[in-house]
Short mmCIF file of C-alpha atoms in Angstrom, two decimals:
data_model
loop_
_atom_site.label_atom_id
_atom_site.label_comp_id
_atom_site.label_asym_id
_atom_site.label_seq_id
_atom_site.Cartn_x
_atom_site.Cartn_y
_atom_site.Cartn_z
CA MET C 1 95.38 -77.76 -24.38
CA SER C 2 92.09 -78.37 -25.48
CA VAL C 3 91.81 -81.74 -28.18
CA VAL C 4 90.24 -81.06 -31.53
CA THR C 5 89.79 -83.36 -34.45
CA PRO C 6 88.56 -82.78 -38.62
CA CYS C 7 85.06 -82.60 -39.10
CA ALA C 8 84.54 -85.13 -41.56
CA THR C 9 84.22 -83.73 -44.99
CA SER C 10 82.70 -86.54 -47.07
CA GLY C 11 79.88 -86.22 -49.38
CA PRO C 12 75.85 -86.42 -48.66
CA SER C 13 74.78 -89.56 -48.15
CA VAL C 14 71.17 -90.03 -49.97
CA GLY C 15 70.35 -94.12 -48.94
CA PRO C 16 67.19 -95.17 -48.07
CA VAL C 17 67.53 -94.55 -43.69
CA THR C 18 65.10 -96.82 -40.74
CA VAL C 19 63.79 -95.85 -38.01
CA SER C 20 63.34 -98.55 -35.92
CA HIS C 21 62.51 -101.13 -38.90
CA ARG C 22 60.63 -97.91 -39.78
CA ARG C 23 61.81 -96.69 -43.84
CA ILE C 24 62.26 -92.76 -43.71
CA GLN C 25 61.29 -91.58 -47.56
CA THR C 26 63.93 -89.57 -48.88
CA SER C 27 65.20 -87.71 -52.24
CA SER C 28 66.56 -90.63 -52.93
CA SER C 29 63.57 -92.96 -52.53
CA LEU C 30 61.59 -90.16 -54.86
CA GLN C 31 63.18 -91.42 -57.94
CA THR C 32 60.79 -94.75 -57.81
CA ARG C 33 57.59 -92.20 -57.93
CA LYS C 34 56.64 -90.37 -60.90
CA ASN C 35 59.35 -87.75 -62.57
CA ALA C 36 57.58 -84.59 -61.92
CA TYR C 37 60.91 -82.45 -63.11
CA SER C 38 60.06 -83.31 -66.30
CA ILE C 39 61.25 -80.00 -68.53
CA PRO C 40 57.58 -78.45 -68.89
CA SER C 41 55.99 -77.14 -71.80
CA GLY C 42 55.80 -73.62 -72.36
CA PRO C 43 58.02 -70.27 -74.22
CA PRO C 44 60.57 -71.19 -76.62
CA LEU C 45 63.96 -72.19 -75.48
CA THR C 46 66.59 -69.14 -75.55
CA GLU C 47 69.46 -68.88 -77.62
CA LEU C 48 72.75 -67.94 -76.30
CA PRO C 49 75.46 -66.67 -77.77
CA SER C 50 77.54 -69.23 -79.22
CA ARG C 51 80.58 -70.24 -76.95
CA SER C 52 84.34 -68.99 -76.64
CA HIS C 53 86.35 -71.82 -74.64
CA HIS C 54 89.81 -72.10 -73.16
CA LYS C 55 92.01 -73.41 -76.12
CA ASP C 56 92.85 -76.44 -73.72
CA ALA C 57 89.43 -77.00 -71.55
CA THR C 58 86.96 -78.28 -74.51
CA LEU C 59 83.37 -78.96 -73.27
CA THR C 60 82.63 -82.03 -73.67
CA ASP C 61 79.52 -82.60 -71.49
CA PRO C 62 77.41 -85.08 -73.02
CA HIS C 63 74.68 -82.36 -71.85
CA ASP C 64 76.06 -79.23 -72.76
CA THR C 65 74.11 -76.94 -75.15
CA PRO C 66 73.49 -74.15 -76.14
CA THR C 67 70.08 -74.00 -75.05
CA TRP C 68 68.44 -72.85 -71.77
CA HIS C 69 65.86 -71.39 -70.06
CA PRO C 70 64.84 -70.81 -66.16
CA GLU C 71 63.59 -74.70 -65.59
CA SER C 72 66.33 -76.10 -68.10
CA TRP C 73 68.06 -77.00 -64.66
CA ARG C 74 65.15 -80.04 -64.57
CA ALA C 75 66.73 -82.55 -66.48
CA ARG C 76 69.56 -82.74 -64.55
CA THR C 77 68.58 -84.15 -61.44
CA ALA C 78 67.93 -87.64 -62.69
CA SER C 79 71.49 -87.92 -62.60
CA ASP C 80 72.44 -86.70 -59.82
CA ALA C 81 70.66 -87.53 -56.79
CA ALA C 82 73.07 -85.74 -54.44
CA ALA C 83 72.30 -81.95 -56.58
CA LYS C 84 68.55 -83.25 -56.78
CA LEU C 85 68.50 -83.28 -52.67
CA PHE C 86 69.65 -79.80 -52.62
CA ALA C 87 67.32 -78.46 -56.09
CA ALA C 88 64.55 -80.19 -56.02
CA PRO C 89 63.85 -81.95 -52.56
CA TYR C 90 60.07 -82.18 -52.49
CA ASP C 91 57.39 -84.90 -53.11
CA ASP C 92 54.50 -83.37 -53.24
CA ASP C 93 54.69 -81.97 -56.91
CA ASP C 94 50.76 -79.57 -56.99
CA ARG C 95 51.77 -78.55 -52.86
CA VAL C 96 55.43 -77.34 -55.66
CA ALA C 97 53.43 -76.18 -58.81
CA ASP C 98 51.29 -73.87 -56.20
CA ALA C 99 54.34 -72.14 -54.00
CA THR C 100 56.32 -71.47 -56.93
CA GLY C 101 53.66 -69.81 -59.09
CA ARG C 102 53.30 -67.70 -56.70
CA LEU C 103 56.39 -66.64 -56.30
CA ARG C 104 56.36 -66.16 -60.17
CA GLN C 105 53.39 -63.22 -59.75
CA LEU C 106 55.36 -61.62 -57.07
CA PRO C 107 57.26 -58.85 -57.28
CA PRO C 108 61.84 -58.83 -57.22
CA LEU C 109 63.47 -58.61 -54.48
CA VAL C 110 66.30 -56.44 -55.96
CA THR C 111 66.80 -54.44 -59.30
CA SER C 112 68.62 -56.02 -62.54
CA PHE C 113 70.07 -51.93 -61.91
CA GLU C 114 71.62 -53.00 -59.02
CA ILE C 115 72.21 -55.84 -59.99
CA GLU C 116 75.08 -54.23 -62.72
CA ALA C 117 76.17 -51.45 -60.52
CA LEU C 118 77.51 -54.84 -58.22
CA LYS C 119 79.10 -55.88 -62.03
CA LYS C 120 80.99 -53.63 -61.71
CA GLN C 121 82.39 -52.62 -58.56
CA LEU C 122 83.39 -55.87 -58.78
CA ALA C 123 85.70 -55.42 -61.25
CA GLU C 124 87.13 -52.81 -59.75
CA ALA C 125 87.82 -54.95 -57.42
CA ALA C 126 89.53 -57.34 -59.70
CA GLU C 127 91.27 -54.13 -60.58
CA GLY C 128 92.65 -53.09 -57.19
CA LYS C 129 90.44 -50.56 -57.33
CA ARG C 130 88.20 -51.61 -54.17
CA PHE C 131 88.16 -53.90 -51.94
CA LEU C 132 85.63 -56.96 -51.55
CA LEU C 133 83.84 -57.75 -47.95
CA TRP C 134 81.49 -60.28 -48.38
CA GLY C 135 79.59 -61.59 -44.69
CA GLY C 136 77.26 -62.48 -42.27
CA ASP C 137 75.38 -65.22 -41.34
CA CYS C 138 76.00 -68.98 -41.96
CA ALA C 139 72.57 -69.50 -42.59
CA GLU C 140 69.64 -66.85 -41.41
CA THR C 141 66.34 -68.35 -40.04
CA LEU C 142 63.33 -66.36 -40.15
CA ALA C 143 62.87 -66.51 -36.12
CA ASP C 144 65.88 -64.06 -36.54
CA CYS C 145 63.79 -62.32 -39.13
CA ARG C 146 63.50 -59.17 -35.89
CA PRO C 147 64.60 -55.31 -35.86
CA ALA C 148 67.50 -56.12 -33.40
CA ILE C 149 69.20 -58.74 -35.03
CA ILE C 150 69.29 -57.59 -38.06
CA THR C 151 70.42 -53.76 -37.06
CA ILE C 152 73.78 -56.02 -34.78
CA LYS C 153 74.44 -57.76 -38.54
CA LEU C 154 74.62 -54.76 -40.20
CA LYS C 155 76.34 -52.56 -37.91
CA ILE C 156 79.70 -55.53 -37.51
CA LEU C 157 79.68 -55.63 -41.48
CA LEU C 158 79.76 -51.70 -42.21
CA GLN C 159 82.04 -51.37 -39.09
CA MET C 160 84.49 -53.73 -40.80
CA SER C 161 84.02 -52.07 -43.89
CA LEU C 162 85.06 -49.07 -41.89
CA VAL C 163 88.16 -50.23 -40.68
CA LEU C 164 89.00 -51.69 -44.24
CA VAL C 165 88.30 -48.46 -46.41
CA TYR C 166 90.75 -46.15 -44.26
CA ALA C 167 93.43 -48.79 -43.59
CA ALA C 168 93.54 -49.86 -47.30
CA LYS C 169 92.34 -46.01 -49.00
CA LYS C 170 89.63 -48.13 -51.22
CA PRO C 171 86.30 -48.08 -52.00
CA VAL C 172 84.98 -51.53 -50.07
CA VAL C 173 82.28 -53.52 -51.66
CA ARG C 174 80.14 -54.43 -48.67
CA VAL C 175 77.69 -57.92 -49.39
CA GLY C 176 76.14 -59.16 -46.91
CA ARG C 177 74.94 -62.91 -46.88
CA MET C 178 71.64 -62.46 -45.72
CA CYS C 179 68.17 -61.35 -47.54
CA GLY C 180 67.96 -64.32 -48.46
CA GLN C 181 70.34 -67.09 -47.42
CA TYR C 182 67.94 -69.33 -45.55
CA ALA C 183 69.32 -72.44 -47.75
CA LYS C 184 72.19 -74.49 -46.03
CA PRO C 185 73.96 -77.96 -48.62
CA ARG C 186 74.37 -80.41 -45.71
CA SER C 187 77.83 -83.35 -45.60
CA SER C 188 74.79 -86.01 -44.75
CA ALA C 189 71.38 -86.25 -46.00
CA THR C 190 70.18 -88.11 -42.80
CA GLU C 191 70.39 -87.07 -38.42
CA THR C 192 70.42 -89.69 -36.15
CA ARG C 193 69.63 -88.75 -32.58
CA THR C 194 69.17 -91.30 -29.58
CA ILE C 195 65.75 -90.63 -28.55
CA ASN C 196 64.70 -92.16 -25.42
CA GLY C 197 67.99 -95.08 -25.45
CA GLN C 198 67.68 -95.73 -29.76
CA PRO C 199 68.30 -93.52 -32.39
CA VAL C 200 66.12 -92.61 -34.84
CA THR C 201 66.97 -90.51 -38.21
CA LEU C 202 65.58 -88.17 -39.44
CA PRO C 203 66.44 -86.30 -42.91
CA SER C 204 68.53 -82.89 -41.79
CA TYR C 205 68.02 -79.71 -41.55
CA PHE C 206 68.86 -77.81 -45.09
CA GLY C 207 67.67 -74.52 -43.72
CA ASP C 208 64.46 -72.75 -43.29
CA LEU C 209 63.86 -72.37 -46.72
CA ILE C 210 63.69 -76.25 -47.44
CA ASN C 211 62.76 -77.77 -43.78
CA ARG C 212 62.01 -76.78 -40.20
CA ALA C 213 65.10 -77.64 -37.38
CA ASP C 214 62.71 -79.35 -35.12
CA PHE C 215 63.50 -83.50 -34.90
CA THR C 216 60.12 -84.73 -35.82
CA PRO C 217 59.61 -86.51 -39.17
CA GLU C 218 56.82 -83.72 -39.57
CA ALA C 219 59.42 -80.90 -39.34
CA ARG C 220 62.13 -82.60 -41.33
CA ARG C 221 59.88 -82.90 -44.26
CA PRO C 222 60.09 -80.42 -46.82
CA ASP C 223 57.67 -78.36 -47.14
CA PRO C 224 57.33 -76.01 -50.40
CA ASP C 225 55.42 -73.15 -48.72
CA LEU C 226 58.50 -72.39 -46.89
CA MET C 227 59.57 -70.77 -49.82
CA LEU C 228 57.17 -67.92 -49.65
CA GLU C 229 58.03 -68.20 -46.77
CA GLY C 230 61.75 -66.87 -46.97
CA TYR C 231 60.51 -64.76 -50.14
CA LYS C 232 58.71 -62.94 -47.94
CA HIS C 233 61.33 -62.96 -44.65
CA ALA C 234 64.42 -61.71 -47.02
CA ALA C 235 62.00 -58.93 -48.49
CA LEU C 236 61.20 -57.20 -45.12
CA THR C 237 65.26 -57.93 -43.97
CA LEU C 238 66.18 -56.07 -47.65
CA ASN C 239 63.01 -53.46 -47.05
CA PHE C 240 65.11 -52.23 -43.33
CA VAL C 241 68.76 -52.57 -43.97
CA ARG C 242 67.45 -50.55 -47.20
CA SER C 243 65.72 -48.20 -44.77
CA LEU C 244 68.49 -48.63 -41.84
CA LEU C 245 71.03 -47.58 -45.01
CA HIS C 246 68.95 -43.99 -46.01
CA ALA C 247 68.59 -43.44 -42.52
CA GLY C 248 72.29 -43.87 -40.95
CA PHE C 249 73.33 -45.07 -38.03
CA ALA C 250 74.57 -43.26 -35.16
CA ASP C 251 77.21 -45.63 -33.48
CA ILE C 252 78.42 -47.60 -37.22
CA HIS C 253 80.87 -44.50 -38.16
CA HIS C 254 82.09 -43.50 -34.93
CA PRO C 255 84.88 -46.03 -33.44
CA GLU C 256 83.78 -44.28 -29.65
CA TYR C 257 80.86 -46.23 -29.65
CA TRP C 258 82.06 -49.02 -30.54
CA ASP C 259 82.81 -51.95 -28.00
CA LEU C 260 86.53 -52.49 -28.67
CA GLY C 261 87.26 -54.23 -25.70
CA PHE C 262 89.06 -57.01 -27.48
CA LEU C 263 91.99 -54.62 -27.40
CA GLN C 264 92.54 -55.40 -23.64
CA ARG C 265 92.99 -58.43 -23.66
CA ALA C 266 95.80 -60.06 -22.79
CA ALA C 267 96.05 -62.18 -26.23
CA LEU C 268 97.52 -59.55 -27.68
CA THR C 269 100.50 -58.13 -27.78
CA PRO C 270 101.67 -54.83 -26.46
CA ASP C 271 102.99 -53.09 -30.45
CA VAL C 272 99.98 -54.67 -31.28
CA ARG C 273 97.98 -53.28 -29.21
CA ARG C 274 99.15 -49.98 -29.61
CA GLU C 275 98.93 -50.67 -33.35
CA TYR C 276 95.39 -51.15 -33.19
CA GLU C 277 94.30 -47.75 -31.12
CA LEU C 278 97.02 -45.74 -32.75
CA LEU C 279 94.37 -46.63 -36.03
CA THR C 280 91.31 -46.72 -33.75
CA SER C 281 92.37 -42.58 -33.36
CA ARG C 282 92.89 -41.43 -36.94
CA LEU C 283 89.81 -42.96 -38.05
CA LEU C 284 88.45 -41.61 -34.63
CA ASP C 285 90.02 -38.31 -35.83
CA GLY C 286 88.79 -38.68 -39.97
CA VAL C 287 85.55 -39.00 -38.68
CA ARG C 288 85.07 -35.91 -36.79
CA PHE C 289 86.57 -34.29 -40.06
CA MET C 290 84.40 -35.37 -42.01
CA GLU C 291 82.04 -34.12 -40.15
CA ALA C 292 83.42 -30.73 -39.78
CA VAL C 293 84.26 -29.42 -42.94
CA GLY C 294 80.11 -29.88 -43.53
CA GLU C 295 76.81 -28.72 -42.88
CA ARG C 296 75.47 -32.89 -43.57
CA GLY C 297 76.96 -36.18 -41.24
CA PHE C 298 79.34 -38.43 -42.15
CA GLU C 299 76.53 -40.77 -42.37
CA GLN C 300 75.04 -38.94 -45.80
CA LEU C 301 78.46 -37.91 -47.13
CA SER C 302 79.75 -42.06 -46.95
CA ALA C 303 76.53 -42.85 -47.95
CA VAL C 304 77.14 -47.03 -48.91
CA ASP C 305 75.96 -49.49 -51.28
CA PHE C 306 74.76 -52.69 -49.34
CA PHE C 307 74.20 -55.78 -51.58
CA SER C 308 72.36 -59.16 -50.61
CA SER C 309 73.75 -62.86 -51.51
CA HIS C 310 72.73 -66.24 -50.90
CA GLU C 311 74.33 -69.80 -51.90
CA ALA C 312 72.08 -70.91 -55.66
CA LEU C 313 70.79 -74.05 -53.53
CA ASN C 314 67.05 -74.37 -53.83
CA LEU C 315 66.24 -73.99 -57.80
CA PHE C 316 62.06 -74.38 -57.47
CA TYR C 317 63.17 -70.79 -55.14
CA GLU C 318 66.25 -69.56 -57.60
CA SER C 319 63.86 -69.67 -60.77
CA ALA C 320 61.32 -69.02 -60.12
CA GLN C 321 62.43 -65.46 -59.49
CA THR C 322 64.14 -65.60 -62.58
CA ARG C 323 63.15 -63.03 -65.68
CA THR C 324 63.99 -60.63 -68.08
CA VAL C 325 63.84 -56.98 -67.56
CA PRO C 326 62.22 -54.16 -69.83
CA ARG C 327 65.39 -53.07 -72.16
CA ARG C 328 67.86 -55.31 -71.26
CA SER C 329 69.17 -58.84 -72.58
CA GLY C 330 69.13 -62.18 -70.70
CA HIS C 331 67.65 -63.19 -67.32
CA TYR C 332 68.33 -61.56 -64.20
CA ASN C 333 67.62 -63.72 -60.81
CA LEU C 334 66.34 -61.16 -58.93
CA SER C 335 66.28 -63.07 -55.46
CA THR C 336 69.36 -61.47 -54.98
CA HIS C 337 72.49 -59.61 -56.49
CA LEU C 338 75.12 -62.48 -55.47
CA PRO C 339 74.16 -66.25 -55.51
CA TRP C 340 77.02 -68.76 -55.72
CA LEU C 341 77.53 -72.20 -56.42
CA GLY C 342 78.80 -74.39 -53.82
CA GLU C 343 81.74 -76.84 -53.63
CA ARG C 344 78.93 -79.34 -53.31
CA THR C 345 77.04 -78.15 -56.18
CA ARG C 346 79.46 -77.62 -58.88
CA ARG C 347 79.65 -80.46 -60.99
CA LEU C 348 79.56 -79.56 -64.42
CA ASP C 349 76.96 -81.85 -65.81
CA GLY C 350 74.39 -80.94 -62.12
CA PRO C 351 71.34 -79.28 -62.13
CA HIS C 352 73.04 -76.00 -60.55
CA VAL C 353 75.69 -75.51 -63.56
CA GLU C 354 73.09 -75.45 -65.98
CA TYR C 355 70.96 -73.11 -64.07
CA LEU C 356 73.38 -70.73 -63.58
CA ARG C 357 75.18 -70.41 -66.39
CA GLY C 358 71.98 -68.86 -67.85
CA ILE C 359 71.62 -65.62 -65.70
CA SER C 360 73.58 -62.65 -66.21
CA ASN C 361 73.97 -61.67 -62.34
CA PRO C 362 77.27 -62.34 -61.20
CA ILE C 363 78.41 -65.60 -59.62
CA GLY C 364 80.83 -66.66 -56.66
CA VAL C 365 82.19 -70.06 -57.21
CA LYS C 366 83.66 -71.94 -54.28
CA LEU C 367 86.65 -74.26 -54.97
CA GLY C 368 88.57 -77.06 -52.43
CA PRO C 369 91.31 -78.23 -51.77
CA GLY C 370 90.42 -80.84 -54.32
CA ALA C 371 88.58 -79.13 -57.03
CA ASN C 372 90.67 -80.11 -60.08
CA ILE C 373 92.00 -77.83 -62.22
CA ASP C 374 91.25 -79.12 -65.62
CA ASP C 375 87.24 -79.47 -64.12
CA ILE C 376 87.52 -75.42 -62.91
CA LEU C 377 88.58 -74.09 -66.47
CA ARG C 378 85.56 -75.87 -68.05
CA LEU C 379 83.40 -74.71 -65.36
CA LEU C 380 84.64 -70.85 -65.78
CA ASP C 381 84.45 -71.39 -69.89
CA THR C 382 80.17 -72.95 -69.21
CA LEU C 383 79.66 -69.74 -66.61
CA ASP C 384 81.34 -66.89 -68.14
CA PRO C 385 81.48 -67.69 -71.65
CA ALA C 386 82.19 -63.98 -73.10
CA HIS C 387 84.87 -63.37 -70.27
CA GLN C 388 83.05 -60.52 -69.15
CA PRO C 389 84.53 -58.19 -66.27
CA GLY C 390 82.97 -58.91 -62.80
CA LYS C 391 80.54 -61.48 -63.48
CA LEU C 392 83.59 -64.55 -61.58
CA VAL C 393 84.22 -64.30 -58.17
CA LEU C 394 86.00 -67.44 -57.25
CA ILE C 395 85.88 -68.37 -53.67
CA PRO C 396 89.37 -70.83 -52.63
CA ARG C 397 88.29 -72.28 -49.57
CA LEU C 398 91.42 -74.63 -49.21
CA GLY C 399 92.06 -74.67 -45.23
CA ALA C 400 95.17 -72.95 -43.74
CA ALA C 401 97.20 -75.94 -43.53
CA ASN C 402 96.77 -76.19 -48.30
CA VAL C 403 96.93 -72.45 -49.85
CA ARG C 404 100.23 -72.39 -50.15
CA ARG C 405 100.39 -76.25 -51.98
CA VAL C 406 97.72 -75.74 -53.89
CA LEU C 407 96.53 -71.72 -54.55
CA PRO C 408 99.37 -71.21 -56.85
CA GLY C 409 98.14 -74.04 -59.30
CA PHE C 410 94.72 -72.25 -59.35
CA ILE C 411 95.64 -68.14 -59.87
CA ASP C 412 98.81 -69.90 -62.69
CA SER C 413 95.42 -72.15 -64.26
CA VAL C 414 93.26 -69.58 -64.63
CA ARG C 415 95.79 -66.40 -65.35
CA ARG C 416 96.80 -68.71 -68.80
CA THR C 417 92.96 -68.54 -69.61
CA GLY C 418 93.38 -64.83 -70.59
CA ARG C 419 90.75 -64.64 -67.78
CA SER C 420 90.74 -61.70 -64.32
CA PRO C 421 88.28 -62.96 -62.29
CA LEU C 422 88.01 -61.64 -58.65
CA TRP C 423 89.17 -63.90 -56.23
CA VAL C 424 88.22 -63.90 -53.02
CA CYS C 425 89.58 -65.86 -49.07
CA ASP C 426 87.65 -67.87 -47.68
CA PRO C 427 88.90 -68.78 -44.17
CA MET C 428 86.12 -70.51 -42.65
CA HIS C 429 84.45 -73.32 -44.37
CA ALA C 430 87.89 -75.84 -44.57
CA ASN C 431 89.23 -75.08 -40.93
CA ALA C 432 86.26 -76.68 -39.17
CA LEU C 433 86.73 -78.76 -36.51
CA THR C 434 85.34 -81.33 -33.82
CA THR C 435 85.86 -80.89 -30.21
CA ARG C 436 85.72 -84.08 -27.61
CA SER C 437 82.27 -83.27 -26.65
CA GLY C 438 81.00 -83.34 -30.44
CA ARG C 439 80.64 -79.18 -30.88
CA LYS C 440 81.61 -78.52 -34.62
CA THR C 441 83.88 -74.77 -33.90
CA ARG C 442 86.81 -72.85 -36.03
CA SER C 443 90.27 -72.21 -34.61
CA PHE C 444 90.67 -68.26 -35.13
CA ASP C 445 94.10 -68.77 -35.63
CA ASP C 446 93.70 -71.44 -38.83
CA ILE C 447 90.95 -68.84 -39.92
CA LEU C 448 93.94 -65.58 -39.84
CA ARG C 449 96.68 -68.41 -41.35
CA GLU C 450 94.61 -68.86 -43.91
CA LEU C 451 93.70 -65.45 -44.99
CA ASP C 452 97.36 -64.07 -44.52
CA ASP C 453 98.83 -67.37 -46.45
CA SER C 454 96.22 -66.22 -49.47
CA LEU C 455 97.97 -63.01 -49.52
CA THR C 456 101.02 -64.33 -49.67
CA VAL C 457 100.36 -66.51 -51.81
CA HIS C 458 98.29 -63.94 -54.76
CA ALA C 459 101.52 -61.43 -54.01
CA GLU C 460 104.24 -63.94 -54.94
CA ASN C 461 102.32 -65.13 -57.94
CA ASN C 462 101.79 -61.60 -58.98
CA SER C 463 98.17 -62.27 -58.58
CA ARG C 464 96.02 -59.69 -56.16
CA LEU C 465 93.81 -60.91 -53.84
CA GLY C 466 90.41 -59.00 -53.57
CA GLY C 467 88.25 -60.11 -50.69
CA VAL C 468 87.03 -61.75 -47.98
CA HIS C 469 84.27 -64.00 -47.68
CA VAL C 470 83.60 -64.84 -44.19
CA GLU C 471 80.80 -65.87 -41.23
CA ILE C 472 79.77 -63.75 -38.63
CA THR C 473 77.48 -62.10 -35.98
CA GLY C 474 77.11 -58.75 -34.02
CA GLN C 475 76.24 -61.46 -31.70
CA ASP C 476 78.01 -62.58 -28.12
CA VAL C 477 78.33 -66.19 -29.53
CA THR C 478 81.25 -68.37 -28.44
CA GLU C 479 81.23 -70.75 -31.50
CA CYS C 480 84.64 -69.80 -32.41
CA ILE C 481 87.75 -70.93 -30.47
CA GLY C 482 91.26 -68.01 -30.24
CA GLY C 483 90.91 -64.76 -30.96
CA ALA C 484 92.09 -62.01 -27.98
CA MET C 485 89.30 -63.54 -26.24
CA ASN C 486 91.23 -66.70 -26.26
CA LEU C 487 88.09 -69.52 -26.03
CA THR C 488 89.20 -72.21 -25.40
CA GLU C 489 86.73 -75.43 -26.16
CA ASP C 490 85.23 -75.33 -22.65
CA ASP C 491 83.46 -71.92 -23.36
CA LEU C 492 81.87 -73.08 -26.34
CA ASP C 493 78.22 -73.89 -24.20
CA ARG C 494 78.33 -70.13 -23.23
CA ASN C 495 76.08 -69.07 -25.95
CA TYR C 496 76.63 -71.52 -28.89
CA ASP C 497 73.68 -70.39 -31.10
CA THR C 498 74.20 -72.13 -34.53
CA LEU C 499 71.83 -74.30 -36.16
CA CYS C 500 74.57 -74.78 -38.71
CA ASP C 501 78.53 -74.13 -38.46
CA PRO C 502 80.07 -71.60 -35.85
CA ARG C 503 80.81 -68.02 -36.41
CA LEU C 504 83.17 -65.21 -35.85
CA ASN C 505 81.49 -63.28 -32.65
CA TYR C 506 81.27 -59.23 -32.61
CA GLU C 507 84.74 -58.65 -31.23
CA GLN C 508 86.47 -61.65 -33.48
CA SER C 509 85.04 -60.22 -36.32
CA LEU C 510 86.45 -56.67 -35.45
CA GLU C 511 89.77 -58.60 -34.90
CA LEU C 512 89.73 -59.87 -38.03
CA ALA C 513 89.28 -56.62 -39.32
CA PHE C 514 92.02 -54.85 -37.68
CA ARG C 515 94.24 -57.88 -38.96
CA LEU C 516 93.53 -57.43 -42.32
CA ALA C 517 93.65 -53.79 -42.54
CA ARG C 518 97.58 -54.22 -41.44
CA ARG C 519 97.69 -56.22 -44.48
CA LEU C 520 96.20 -54.23 -46.25
CA ALA C 521 97.55 -50.60 -45.72
CA PRO C 522 99.82 -49.23 -48.73
CA ALA C 523 103.38 -50.07 -47.47
#
């Protein structure tokens, strides 16, 4: 039996850091510099409609104001050192101004029409007419912008969705954690390693949009030019994804081409194995029938929408791609379809909430087990004062041990406001474990338990779980323990490839889809 312990979940440490008697400049030490992030002069501030609030949750934030523009978030960084570390991590004002100025001149990556189409589909998912499958890498890397890697990421997401479409008998909304997921919050602002027998501390790696993974002072210094590289690679990835979807995959819609080796694993009971094999056979028959009814292939008959998403972390990047569009009111973040607000950055008076409250995109909101219900209600009023259908996607990430204790209160409190958001389960992020050797991993059994308990709690509380948010890869990595593959702690070193959080591999991802399909299938 592998010995694992829960990972530390402490918030970011942003104090001064020393390395062998030399002080390394971090975001907190940069506060002593002249503040370069004041609100600049420019176009007049845009008036927002007056906000209606939940009768039991009045906004008392002293910073709250009815005025907003794409850079009004900058005024919020001074009072929140941790948020500034994520939102505005740079120490070279001229290079920041140059990079963001160039970003503002570049074409958008997505369109407002696509964003509004997604919002409509999310509203339908909240009504039970669709199901949201939201998955992809913990954090993309610039080096992974290659055809084979992009193809296999899209392949596993679409294969999982086809299993869910067939089992649930409803359309699936497909959202990828890709085409821009280059920034990643970390639980600590710094990382310490032993080099030549001496402890060396440097800024943490926050993803390729902010700094580089190599453990050197030069690589770990936040680089504004990486925003431009992130934009370019997101554009290339999105263009290739669209090309693949337009042309169709020969093996995406054909289960006989899938790697279903997990069906033969000893960890599956005979009854479950027969059930999965029957589902695969029926799915294959359905595909062949669809191809037989017309001259067009199933790929064309089942053309799918695909939407991109990333965490709205680096606000210089987000705001530079935020703009108005002809014949529509409001501002859109045109770097992605669905930005989300992380557990570490959802402070009501913080810069990330200030930025997100003004855009017209749908917004995902991560909610941890320690989230205060009053704060949640105030946050929802801030982000969606008009109660727009499809605007908010609430994503509890509670941990398997906390779902039955915490989730009912979330559901009841939000229901009392009259809101009908889309509820999505993130069974990954609160189920982290650390092995005896220091590896970060996740248990497949814990992931399944959180997902299963979430479905049960929603049903027991006359609510509806309308989606799942998972970190997956189509590659044969060994990062999460358990599953039909029965990976153990000793197997992790075989192919532990992630730079951030552990992901489900190809077989584990498909197994998760089959297990979820059992619960979604109509009685």
